[in-house]
Coordinates of C-alpha atoms in Angstrom, one line a residue:
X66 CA 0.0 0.0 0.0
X67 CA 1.3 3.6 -0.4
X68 CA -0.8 6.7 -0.3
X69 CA 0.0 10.5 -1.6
X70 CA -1.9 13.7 -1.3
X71 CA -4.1 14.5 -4.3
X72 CA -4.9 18.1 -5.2
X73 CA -7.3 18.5 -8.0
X74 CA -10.5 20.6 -9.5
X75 CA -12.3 19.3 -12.3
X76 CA -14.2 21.5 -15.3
X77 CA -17.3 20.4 -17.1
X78 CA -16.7 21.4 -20.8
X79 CA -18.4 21.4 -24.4
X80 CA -17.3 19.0 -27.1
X81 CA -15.4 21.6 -29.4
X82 CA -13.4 22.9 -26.2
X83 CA -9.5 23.0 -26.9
X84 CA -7.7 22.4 -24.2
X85 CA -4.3 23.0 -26.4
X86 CA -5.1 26.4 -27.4
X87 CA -5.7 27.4 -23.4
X88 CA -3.3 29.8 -22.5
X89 CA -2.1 29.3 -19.3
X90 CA 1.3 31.2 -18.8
X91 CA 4.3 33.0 -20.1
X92 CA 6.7 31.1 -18.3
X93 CA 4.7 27.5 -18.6
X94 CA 4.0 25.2 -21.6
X95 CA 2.2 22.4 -21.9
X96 CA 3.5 19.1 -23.2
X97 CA 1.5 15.9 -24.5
X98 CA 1.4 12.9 -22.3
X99 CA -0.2 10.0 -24.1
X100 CA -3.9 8.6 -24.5
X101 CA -5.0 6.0 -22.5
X102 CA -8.2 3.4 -22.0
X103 CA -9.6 3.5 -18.5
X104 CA -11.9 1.4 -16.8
X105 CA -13.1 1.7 -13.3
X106 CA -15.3 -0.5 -11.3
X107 CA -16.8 1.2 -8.0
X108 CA -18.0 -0.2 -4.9
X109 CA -19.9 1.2 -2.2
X110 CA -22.3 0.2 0.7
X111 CA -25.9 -0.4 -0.6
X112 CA -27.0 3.2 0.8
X113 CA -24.1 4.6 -1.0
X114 CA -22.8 6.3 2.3
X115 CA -18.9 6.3 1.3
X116 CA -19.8 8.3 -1.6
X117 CA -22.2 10.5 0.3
X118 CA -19.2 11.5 2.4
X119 CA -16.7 12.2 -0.4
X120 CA -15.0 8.8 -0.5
X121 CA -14.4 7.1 -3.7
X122 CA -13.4 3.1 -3.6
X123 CA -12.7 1.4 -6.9
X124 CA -11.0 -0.8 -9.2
X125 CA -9.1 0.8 -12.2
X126 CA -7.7 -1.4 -15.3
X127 CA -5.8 0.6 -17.8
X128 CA -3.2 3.6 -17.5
X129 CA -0.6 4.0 -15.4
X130 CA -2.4 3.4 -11.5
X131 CA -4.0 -0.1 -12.6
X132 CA -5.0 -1.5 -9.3
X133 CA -7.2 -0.7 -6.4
X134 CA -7.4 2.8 -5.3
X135 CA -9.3 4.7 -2.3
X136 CA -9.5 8.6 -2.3
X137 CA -10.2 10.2 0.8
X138 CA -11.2 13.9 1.3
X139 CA -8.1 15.7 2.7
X140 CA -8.8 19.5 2.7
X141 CA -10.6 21.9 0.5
X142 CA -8.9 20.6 -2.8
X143 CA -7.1 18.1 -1.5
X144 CA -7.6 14.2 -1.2
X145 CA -5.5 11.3 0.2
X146 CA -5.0 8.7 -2.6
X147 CA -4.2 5.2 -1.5
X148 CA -3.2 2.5 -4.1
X149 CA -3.1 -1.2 -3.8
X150 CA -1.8 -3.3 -6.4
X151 CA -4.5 -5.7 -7.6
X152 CA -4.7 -9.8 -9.0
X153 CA -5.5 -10.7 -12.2
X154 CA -9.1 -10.8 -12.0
X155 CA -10.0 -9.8 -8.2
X156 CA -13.6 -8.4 -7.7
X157 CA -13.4 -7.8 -3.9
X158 CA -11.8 -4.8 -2.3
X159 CA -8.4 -5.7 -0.1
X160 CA -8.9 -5.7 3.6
X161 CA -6.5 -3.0 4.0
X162 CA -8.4 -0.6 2.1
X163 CA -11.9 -2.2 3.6
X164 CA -9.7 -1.6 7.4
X165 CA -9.6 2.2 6.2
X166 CA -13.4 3.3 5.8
X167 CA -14.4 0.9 8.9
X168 CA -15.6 3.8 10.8
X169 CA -18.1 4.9 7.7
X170 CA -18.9 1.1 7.2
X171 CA -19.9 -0.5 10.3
X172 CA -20.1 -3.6 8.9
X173 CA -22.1 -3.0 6.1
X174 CA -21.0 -5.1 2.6
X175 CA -19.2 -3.6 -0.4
X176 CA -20.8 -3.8 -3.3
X177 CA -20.2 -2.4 -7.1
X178 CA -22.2 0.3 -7.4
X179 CA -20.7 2.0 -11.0
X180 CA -18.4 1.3 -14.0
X181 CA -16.8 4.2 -15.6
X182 CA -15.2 4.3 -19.0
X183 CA -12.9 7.3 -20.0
X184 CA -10.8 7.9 -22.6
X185 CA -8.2 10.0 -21.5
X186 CA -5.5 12.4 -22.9
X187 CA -2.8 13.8 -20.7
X188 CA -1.0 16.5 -20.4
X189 CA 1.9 18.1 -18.5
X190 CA 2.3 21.7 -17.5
X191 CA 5.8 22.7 -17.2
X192 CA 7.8 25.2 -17.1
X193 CA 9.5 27.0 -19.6
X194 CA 12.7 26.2 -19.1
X195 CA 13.9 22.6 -20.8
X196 CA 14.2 19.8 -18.2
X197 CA 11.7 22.0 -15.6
X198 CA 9.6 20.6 -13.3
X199 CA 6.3 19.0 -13.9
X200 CA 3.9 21.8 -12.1
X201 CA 0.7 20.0 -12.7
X202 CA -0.9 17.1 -15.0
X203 CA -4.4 18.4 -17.3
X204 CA -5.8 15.7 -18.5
X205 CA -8.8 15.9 -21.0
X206 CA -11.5 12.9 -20.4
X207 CA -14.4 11.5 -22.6
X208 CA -16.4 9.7 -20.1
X209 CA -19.4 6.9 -20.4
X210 CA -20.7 6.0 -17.1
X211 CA -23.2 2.8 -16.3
X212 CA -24.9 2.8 -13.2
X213 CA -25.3 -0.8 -11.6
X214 CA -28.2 -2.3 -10.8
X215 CA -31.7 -3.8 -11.9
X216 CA -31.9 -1.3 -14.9
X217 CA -28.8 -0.1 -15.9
X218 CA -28.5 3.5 -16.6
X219 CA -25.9 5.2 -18.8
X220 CA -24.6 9.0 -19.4
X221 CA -21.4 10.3 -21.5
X222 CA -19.8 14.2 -20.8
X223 CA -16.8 15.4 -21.2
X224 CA -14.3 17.1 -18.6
X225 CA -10.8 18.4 -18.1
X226 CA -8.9 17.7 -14.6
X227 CA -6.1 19.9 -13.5
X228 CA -3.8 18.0 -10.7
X229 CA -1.2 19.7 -8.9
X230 CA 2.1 17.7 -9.2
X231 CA 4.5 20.3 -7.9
X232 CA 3.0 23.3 -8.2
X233 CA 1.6 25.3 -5.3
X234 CA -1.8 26.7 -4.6
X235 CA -1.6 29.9 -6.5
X236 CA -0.8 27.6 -9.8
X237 CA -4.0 26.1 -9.3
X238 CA -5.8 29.3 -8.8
X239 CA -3.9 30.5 -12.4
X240 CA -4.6 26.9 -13.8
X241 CA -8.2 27.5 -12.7
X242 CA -9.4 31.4 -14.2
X243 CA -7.4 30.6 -17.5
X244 CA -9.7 27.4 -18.2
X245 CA -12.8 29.3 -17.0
X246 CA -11.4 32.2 -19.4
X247 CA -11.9 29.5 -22.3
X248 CA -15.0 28.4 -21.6
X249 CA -14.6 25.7 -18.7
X250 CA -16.8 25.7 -15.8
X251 CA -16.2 24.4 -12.6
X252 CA -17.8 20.6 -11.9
X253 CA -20.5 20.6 -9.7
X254 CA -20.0 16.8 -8.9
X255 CA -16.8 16.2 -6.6
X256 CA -16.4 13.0 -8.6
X257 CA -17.0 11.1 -12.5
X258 CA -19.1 9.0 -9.9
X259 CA -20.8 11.6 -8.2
X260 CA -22.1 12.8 -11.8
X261 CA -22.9 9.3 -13.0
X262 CA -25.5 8.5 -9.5
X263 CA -26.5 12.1 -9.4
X264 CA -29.6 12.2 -7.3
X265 CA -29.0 8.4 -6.2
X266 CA -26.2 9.9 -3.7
X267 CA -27.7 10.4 -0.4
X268 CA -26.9 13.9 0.8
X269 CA -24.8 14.7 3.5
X270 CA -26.0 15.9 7.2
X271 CA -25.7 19.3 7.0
X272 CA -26.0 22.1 9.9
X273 CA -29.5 24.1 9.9
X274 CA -28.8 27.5 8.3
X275 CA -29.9 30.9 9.5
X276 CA -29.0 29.9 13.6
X277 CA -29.2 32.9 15.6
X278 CA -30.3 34.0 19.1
X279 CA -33.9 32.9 18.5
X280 CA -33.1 29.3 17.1
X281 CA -34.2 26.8 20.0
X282 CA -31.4 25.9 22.1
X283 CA -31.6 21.9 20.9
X284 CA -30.7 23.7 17.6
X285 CA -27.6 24.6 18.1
X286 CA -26.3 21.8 20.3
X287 CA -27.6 19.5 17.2
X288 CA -25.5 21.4 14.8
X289 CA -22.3 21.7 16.7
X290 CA -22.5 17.9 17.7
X291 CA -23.3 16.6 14.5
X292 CA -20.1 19.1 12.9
X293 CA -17.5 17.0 15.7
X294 CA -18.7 13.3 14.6
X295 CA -18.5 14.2 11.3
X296 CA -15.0 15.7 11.7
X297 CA -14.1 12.4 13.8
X298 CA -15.2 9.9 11.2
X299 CA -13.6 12.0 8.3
X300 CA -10.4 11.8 10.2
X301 CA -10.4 7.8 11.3
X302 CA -9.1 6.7 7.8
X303 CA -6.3 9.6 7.7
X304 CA -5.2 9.0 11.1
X305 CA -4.8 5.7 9.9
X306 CA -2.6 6.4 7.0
X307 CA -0.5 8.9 9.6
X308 CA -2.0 11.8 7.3
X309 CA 0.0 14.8 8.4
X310 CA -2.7 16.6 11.6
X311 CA -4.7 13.8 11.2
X312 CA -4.3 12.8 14.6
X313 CA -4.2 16.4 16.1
X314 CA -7.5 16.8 14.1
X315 CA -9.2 13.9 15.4
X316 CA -8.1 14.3 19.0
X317 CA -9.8 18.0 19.4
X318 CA -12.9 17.0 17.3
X319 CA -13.1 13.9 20.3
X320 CA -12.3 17.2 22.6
X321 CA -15.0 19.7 21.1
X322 CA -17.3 16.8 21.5
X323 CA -17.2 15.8 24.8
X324 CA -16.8 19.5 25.9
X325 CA -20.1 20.3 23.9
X326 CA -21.5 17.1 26.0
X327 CA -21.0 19.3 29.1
X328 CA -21.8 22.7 27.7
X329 CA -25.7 21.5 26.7
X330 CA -25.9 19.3 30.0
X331 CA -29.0 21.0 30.6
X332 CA -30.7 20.2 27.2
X333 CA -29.5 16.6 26.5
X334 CA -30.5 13.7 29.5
X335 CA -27.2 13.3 31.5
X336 CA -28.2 9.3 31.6
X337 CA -27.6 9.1 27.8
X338 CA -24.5 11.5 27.4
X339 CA -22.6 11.2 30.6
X340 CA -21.5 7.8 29.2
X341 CA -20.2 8.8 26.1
X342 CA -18.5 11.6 27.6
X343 CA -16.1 9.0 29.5
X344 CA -15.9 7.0 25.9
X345 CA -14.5 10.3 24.3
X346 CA -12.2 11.1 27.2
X347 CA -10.5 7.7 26.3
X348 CA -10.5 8.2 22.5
X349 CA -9.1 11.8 23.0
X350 CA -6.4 10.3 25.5
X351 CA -5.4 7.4 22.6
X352 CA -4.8 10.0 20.3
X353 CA -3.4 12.4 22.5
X354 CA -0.9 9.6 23.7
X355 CA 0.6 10.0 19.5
X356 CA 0.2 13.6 19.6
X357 CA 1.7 14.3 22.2
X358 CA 5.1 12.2 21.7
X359 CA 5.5 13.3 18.4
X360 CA 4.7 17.4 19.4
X361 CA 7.5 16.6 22.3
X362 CA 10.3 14.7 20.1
X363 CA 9.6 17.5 17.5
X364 CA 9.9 19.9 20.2
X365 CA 13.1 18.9 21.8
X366 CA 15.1 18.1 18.5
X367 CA 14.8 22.0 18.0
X368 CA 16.1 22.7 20.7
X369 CA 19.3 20.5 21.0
X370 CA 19.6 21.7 17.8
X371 CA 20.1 25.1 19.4
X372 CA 22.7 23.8 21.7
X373 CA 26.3 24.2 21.2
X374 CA 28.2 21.7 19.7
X375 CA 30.2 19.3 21.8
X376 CA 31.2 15.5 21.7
X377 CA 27.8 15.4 24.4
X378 CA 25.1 17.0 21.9
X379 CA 24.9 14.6 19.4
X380 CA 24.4 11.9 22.2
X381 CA 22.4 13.5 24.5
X382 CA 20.1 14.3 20.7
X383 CA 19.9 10.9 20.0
X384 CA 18.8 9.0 23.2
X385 CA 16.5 12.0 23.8
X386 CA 15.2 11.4 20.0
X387 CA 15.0 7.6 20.1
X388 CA 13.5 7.6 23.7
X389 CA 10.6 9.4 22.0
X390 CA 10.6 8.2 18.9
X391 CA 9.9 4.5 20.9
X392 CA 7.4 6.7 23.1
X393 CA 5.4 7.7 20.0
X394 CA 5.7 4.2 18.0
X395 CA 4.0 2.5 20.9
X396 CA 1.3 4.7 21.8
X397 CA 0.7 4.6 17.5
X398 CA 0.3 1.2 18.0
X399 CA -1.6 1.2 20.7
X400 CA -4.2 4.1 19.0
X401 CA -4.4 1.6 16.0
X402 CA -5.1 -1.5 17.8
X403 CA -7.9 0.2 19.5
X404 CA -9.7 2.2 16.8
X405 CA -10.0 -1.3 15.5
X406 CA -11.6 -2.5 18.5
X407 CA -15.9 -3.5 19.8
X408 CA -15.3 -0.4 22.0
X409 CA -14.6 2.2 19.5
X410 CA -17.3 0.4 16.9
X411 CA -19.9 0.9 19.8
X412 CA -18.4 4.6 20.5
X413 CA -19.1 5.6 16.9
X414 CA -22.8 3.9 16.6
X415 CA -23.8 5.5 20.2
X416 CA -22.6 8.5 18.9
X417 CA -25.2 8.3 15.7
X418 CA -27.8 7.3 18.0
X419 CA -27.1 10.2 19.9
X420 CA -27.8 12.5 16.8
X421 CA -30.4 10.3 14.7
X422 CA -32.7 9.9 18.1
X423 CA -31.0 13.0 20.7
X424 CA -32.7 12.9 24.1
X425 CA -34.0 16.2 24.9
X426 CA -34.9 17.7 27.7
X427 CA -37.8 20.6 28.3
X428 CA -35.3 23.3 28.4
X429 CA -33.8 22.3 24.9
X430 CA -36.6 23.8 23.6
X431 CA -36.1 27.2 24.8
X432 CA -34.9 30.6 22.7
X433 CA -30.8 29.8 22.8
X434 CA -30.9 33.2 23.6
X435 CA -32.5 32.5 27.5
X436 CA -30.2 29.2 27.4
X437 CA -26.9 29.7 26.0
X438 CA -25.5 32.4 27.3
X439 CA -25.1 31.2 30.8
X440 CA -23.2 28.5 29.8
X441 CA -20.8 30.6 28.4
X442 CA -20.7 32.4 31.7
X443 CA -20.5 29.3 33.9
X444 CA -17.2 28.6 32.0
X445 CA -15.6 31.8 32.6
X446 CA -16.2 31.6 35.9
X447 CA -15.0 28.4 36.4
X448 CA -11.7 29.5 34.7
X449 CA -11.6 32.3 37.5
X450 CA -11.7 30.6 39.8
X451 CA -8.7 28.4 38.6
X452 CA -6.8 31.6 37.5
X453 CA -6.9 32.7 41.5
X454 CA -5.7 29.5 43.0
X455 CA -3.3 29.9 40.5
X456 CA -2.6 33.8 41.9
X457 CA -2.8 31.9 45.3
X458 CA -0.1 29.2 44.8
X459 CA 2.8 29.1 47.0
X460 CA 5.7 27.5 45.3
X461 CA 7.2 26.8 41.9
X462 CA 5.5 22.9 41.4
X463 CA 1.9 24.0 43.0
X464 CA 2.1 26.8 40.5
X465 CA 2.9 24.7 37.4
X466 CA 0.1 22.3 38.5
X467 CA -2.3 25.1 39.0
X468 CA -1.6 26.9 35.8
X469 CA -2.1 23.7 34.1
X470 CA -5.4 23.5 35.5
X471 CA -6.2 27.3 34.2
X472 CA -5.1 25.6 30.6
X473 CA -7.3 23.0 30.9
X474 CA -10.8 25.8 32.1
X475 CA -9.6 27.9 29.2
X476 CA -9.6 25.3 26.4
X477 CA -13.6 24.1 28.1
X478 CA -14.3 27.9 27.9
X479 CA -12.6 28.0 24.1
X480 CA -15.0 25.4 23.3
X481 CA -18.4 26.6 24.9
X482 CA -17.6 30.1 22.8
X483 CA -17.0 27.7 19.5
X484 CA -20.1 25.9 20.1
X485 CA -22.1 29.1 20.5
X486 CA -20.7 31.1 17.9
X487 CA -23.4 29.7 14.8
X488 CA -26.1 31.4 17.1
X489 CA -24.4 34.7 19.1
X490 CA -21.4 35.0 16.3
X491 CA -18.8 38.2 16.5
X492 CA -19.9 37.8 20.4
X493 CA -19.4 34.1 21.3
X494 CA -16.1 34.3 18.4
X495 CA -14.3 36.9 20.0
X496 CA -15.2 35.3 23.3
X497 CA -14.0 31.8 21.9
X498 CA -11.0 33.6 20.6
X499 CA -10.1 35.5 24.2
X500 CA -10.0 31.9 25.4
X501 CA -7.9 30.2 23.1
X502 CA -5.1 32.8 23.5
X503 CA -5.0 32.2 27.5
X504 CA -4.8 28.7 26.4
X505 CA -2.1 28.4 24.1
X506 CA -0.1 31.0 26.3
X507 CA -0.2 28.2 28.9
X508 CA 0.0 25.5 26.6
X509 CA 3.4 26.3 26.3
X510 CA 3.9 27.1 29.6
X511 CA 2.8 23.0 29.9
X512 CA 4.9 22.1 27.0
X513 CA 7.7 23.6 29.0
X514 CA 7.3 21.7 32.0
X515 CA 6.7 18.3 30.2
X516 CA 10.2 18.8 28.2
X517 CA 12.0 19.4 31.5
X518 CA 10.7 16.2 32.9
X519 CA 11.4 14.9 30.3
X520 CA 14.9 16.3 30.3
X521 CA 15.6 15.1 33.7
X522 CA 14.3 11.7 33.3
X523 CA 16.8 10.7 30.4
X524 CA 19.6 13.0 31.7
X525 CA 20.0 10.4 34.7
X526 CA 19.8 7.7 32.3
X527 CA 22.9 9.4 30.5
X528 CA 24.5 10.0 33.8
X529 CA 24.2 6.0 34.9
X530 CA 25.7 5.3 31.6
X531 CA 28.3 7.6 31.7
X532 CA 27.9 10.2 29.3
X533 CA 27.9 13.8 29.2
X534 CA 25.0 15.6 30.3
X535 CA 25.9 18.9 29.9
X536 CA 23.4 19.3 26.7
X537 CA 20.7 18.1 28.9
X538 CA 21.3 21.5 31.1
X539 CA 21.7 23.5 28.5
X540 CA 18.1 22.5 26.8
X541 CA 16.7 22.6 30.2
X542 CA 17.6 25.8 30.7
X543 CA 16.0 27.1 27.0
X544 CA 12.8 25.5 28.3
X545 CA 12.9 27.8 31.9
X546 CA 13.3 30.6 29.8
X547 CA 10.7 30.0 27.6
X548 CA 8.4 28.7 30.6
X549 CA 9.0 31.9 32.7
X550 CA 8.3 34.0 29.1
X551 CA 4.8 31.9 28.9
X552 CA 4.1 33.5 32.6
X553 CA 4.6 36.6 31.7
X554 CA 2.9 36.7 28.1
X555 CA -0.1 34.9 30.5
X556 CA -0.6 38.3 32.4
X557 CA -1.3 40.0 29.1
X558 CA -3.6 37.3 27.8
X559 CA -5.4 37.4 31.2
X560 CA -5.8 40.9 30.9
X561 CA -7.6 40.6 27.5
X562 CA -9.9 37.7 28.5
X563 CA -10.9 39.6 31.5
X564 CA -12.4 42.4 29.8
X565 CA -15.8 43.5 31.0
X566 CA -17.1 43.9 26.8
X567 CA -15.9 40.2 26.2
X568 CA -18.6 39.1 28.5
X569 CA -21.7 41.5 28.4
X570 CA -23.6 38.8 25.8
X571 CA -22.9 36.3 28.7
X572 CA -25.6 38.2 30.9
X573 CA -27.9 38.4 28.2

């Protein structure tokens, strides 16, 4: 199996459209490829519910990629391409590629759903200069679709892909108005197999426009709920590819979640959610396991990179590097043996239930406007209160622990202003926005502390085994400075989230 990021748009465009004669750029030209024959088989649950959610499974003969290929969506343009070389004549999908969309499947059988048919000419935009780059591929398709199933249906069109190959965004954005110049439009469908099911394709969950202050409070929990599992099961099959953020992306969608569990306590029966908040705690903690290693090992290679050479550094870099590269490995391992697990099957179909049948309570029928604001308020002045006992704190380790704990109010806070923000916007954003700076200040503070630990721990190792520590001191030392910067960059941040305007809509 290998996988690679795909960024692409796709053009609808009429039968005498030349795609030679676009002109795309002085300092570009484009080059003829070849023609090729494809053929694609696609499979899909009965309900169609991989394609509903931008995920495209199939079986290619002809071209260059013959095999098995699943594309994921990665980004606004961008989707995560996995190939898997295929035998002569195999019909089902590989269980590696089947292990990928388990989170969207459930169980539920593959089945072909489409064959697609395109004749395809390439081409390759390169720069001017002779022996250039390859910036992007546009390839021109005549395509015959056939829908399976009792009655097959077919449809032919005609479209033009541009690909990014090295290129950057802003190629894509020339790429993009100098077809539309010419007479391109962009494709409505996502997909060739998006076009060929057209209305078959169920559509996707989608938040109830026009929230605002007079939207019932079950409303806006619904919406914000329904955005976090749908950002959690987007991110299960790129967290198992190690999809760059994936896992960072994952873990504060599980995060948002479970905080948005305890910000609408009072609208959804604590007998149904209080359990699945203790379900995401654990899923967040898996991922946050990976994240966190890798955030650390990242963190501390800079820094010994800052330290001054000496027959210690490189040695003191490398135990410090494999120690957490071993950290990381295992607690990757870990992650994935569990998202393959009953418990995180049963997670993921509680957390459906939760949204296809949510259990309401009298209040969650109220104006968000009586509701909501007081839960904003609640968690400000629980982070207060943990900002004084932080004021309070005697010595250096009860302060650490208690400016930890003013992290931890701040990022619930964050989250209570994100969640609120579809109904009380600029308010509940800036709000959000006050919070997330308090928490980042002391986020490094945390990152800090961790890394001298850390430091510490493996410095005695070194020390038992005879080497030099000095690095070890040295790093430590970059990470007290930039600790005792955090606490004073905190009083600032404080300041700002303390101001009496942030908080008037939480009186409302």
């Amino acid at each position: 199996m290998h996988n690679q990021l795909e960024v692409e748009r796709k053009f609808t465009v009429d039968e005498d459209f030349d795609l030679t004669s676009v002109r795309l750029s002085d300092r570009t030209r484009l080059v003829h490829d070849g023609v090729f024959q494809l053929r694609a088989t696609y499979y899909d649950a009965a309900d169609l519910r991989l394609i509903a959610e931008g995920i495209t499974l199939r079986r290619r003969t002809g071209g260059p990629d013959d095999g098995w290929q699943l594309k994921l969506p990665h980004g606004p343009d961008g989707r995560e391409e996995v190939h898997e070389p295929a035998a002569a004549g195999e019909t089902e999908p590989p269980a590696s590629l089947r292990g990928l969309v388990l989170a969207h499947l459930r169980g539920e059988t593959l089945r072909p759903v489409a064959q697609i048919t395109t004749s395809r000419v390439v081409h390759r935009l390169v720069g001017d200069e002779r022996g250039g780059p390859v910036l992007a591929e546009l390839v021109d398709d005549h395509v015959t679709a056939e829908v399976c199933g009792d009655e097959a249906i077919s449809t032919a069109w005609r479209e033009v892909e541009a690909e990014l190959v090295e290129g950057d965004a802003d190629l894509l954005r020339a790429v993009t108005a100098a077809l539309e110049r010419a007479g391109a439009s962009r494709a409505v469908a996502g997909s060739k197999l998006e076009r060929a099911l057209g209305g078959r394709v169920p559509p996707r969950r989608q938040a109830p426009a026009g929230l605002g202050r007079d939207s019932d409070a079950a409303a806006v929990a619904l919406a914000y709920l329904r955005q976090q599992v749908a950002a959690i099961t987007a991110a299960d099959p790129l967290v198992r590819l190690d999809a760059e953020d994936a896992v960072h992306q994952m873990r504060v969608a599980s995060r948002r979640l479970r905080a948005a569990l305890t910000t609408f306590r009072p609208h959804l029966a604590r007998g149904h959610t209080d359990a699945l908040r203790g379900e995401l705690r654990w899923l967040a903690g898996l991922l946050g396991d990976v994240r966190d290693a890798e955030v650390l090992r990242d963190r501390l290679r800079d820094r010994f990179d800052a330290a001054p050479a000496g027959p210690g550094t490189a040695a003191a870099r490398a135990r410090v590097d494999a120690g957490l590269s071993r950290r990381y490995d295992h607690a990757r391992a870990e992650m994935l043996h569990q998202l393959d697990s009953p418990r995180y099957r049963r997670l993921l179909d509680d957390l459906d239930g939760l949204l296809d049948a949510p259990p309401l309570t009298p209040r969650a029928r109220r104006p968000a406007r009586e509701e909501l604001p007081g839960r904003a308020r609640k968690a400000w002045k629980a982070l207060r209160r943990a900002h004084q006992a932080a004021d309070a704190a005697v010595t250096p380790g009860e302060r650490a622990t208690a400016l930890h704990e003013v992290r931890k109010a701040a990022k619930r806070a964050r989250y209570t202003g994100e969640a609120l923000q579809p109904a009380f916007g600029k308010d509940a954003a800036r709000f959000a926005a006050a919070m997330e700076r308090v928490q980042e200040v002391l986020g490094e503070h945390q990152d800090s502390q961790v890394a001298r630990e850390t430091l510490a721990e493996m410095a005695a190792q070194a020390y038992a085994a005879g080497e030099d520590t000095f690095a070890y001191g040295f790093v430590a030392g970059l990470e007290e400075a930039a600790a005792a910067a955090a606490r004073s960059t905190y009083r600032d941040a404080w300041r700002a989230a303390s101001r009496q305007k942030l908080h008037r809509w939480t009186r409302s």
